[in-house]
């Protein structure tokens, strides 16, 4: 069942989303050669707590950290640790927080110093596919209009969308109905209505769409080890159009 949010709930979700957006903004400024993913995680947790919020991922199914940090061929669910970022890397940072019982969830992929032009294009295609997906998040559209907009743009650019992980409804739980795939046929799925809040999150691979999980049971990587990017926003569907709650 898709839970619609009322005015009061949306106000709390705006605050939760803003905290997540501010955290990612802070982290973007910290990404540089030599920084460890653990240092990013500590900075994120400190900021979230300072805002009177709580990390959403820590303890979720036993996940040990505030952020998911996924470098290069890592797609999602990378665990922060002692790995130092190197020039030419890309890092996907996924962050979630609860504020007064409501969740915000967003992700960005950030270059470390100078990166290959093709990798820069990967980031641009992924971020633009998210923008095109969000633009479909309108009253009277259908859910898979979002999915289709993401998929068609990515594939037109010769890249692929991950199938095994999808976006989701969000609210009192981090993951609520409906699932929001990044692939599908337009004109299908539930009709979108005022008060739905969706986490839309394309994961885009430069190579094939297939992914696998490493032996730590968390880190998801591309099977062909091509680089992968991830951008995500929490978006409220409002009468006058999509409202991004997690602006970075
Ligand atoms: Mg996320
Ligand atoms: Mg999410």
Short mmCIF file of C-alpha atoms and ligand atoms in Angstrom, two decimals, residues 57 94-95 104-107 166-170 174-175 199-201 203 230 232-234, ligand 2:
data_model
loop_
_atom_site.label_atom_id
_atom_site.label_comp_id
_atom_site.label_asym_id
_atom_site.label_seq_id
_atom_site.Cartn_x
_atom_site.Cartn_y
_atom_site.Cartn_z
CA UNK A 57 21.51 3.21 7.59
CA UNK A 94 24.55 7.44 -0.14
CA UNK A 95 23.13 9.03 3.01
CA UNK A 104 15.28 11.41 3.95
CA UNK A 105 17.50 9.48 1.52
CA UNK A 106 19.83 10.82 -1.19
CA UNK A 107 23.06 10.00 -3.01
CA UNK A 166 15.53 0.03 -7.24
CA UNK A 167 14.15 3.21 -5.75
CA UNK A 168 11.32 3.18 -3.24
CA UNK A 169 8.58 4.98 -1.41
CA UNK A 170 9.80 6.66 1.77
CA UNK A 174 13.19 4.20 4.76
CA UNK A 175 11.79 1.64 2.33
CA UNK A 199 13.27 8.01 -3.44
CA UNK A 200 14.28 7.96 -7.10
CA UNK A 201 17.77 6.57 -7.53
CA UNK A 203 22.41 3.34 -10.56
CA UNK A 230 24.52 6.63 -8.29
CA UNK A 232 19.31 9.84 -5.63
CA UNK A 233 16.76 12.33 -4.36
CA UNK A 234 13.75 12.06 -2.09
MG1 LIG B 2 17.21 4.87 -1.41
#
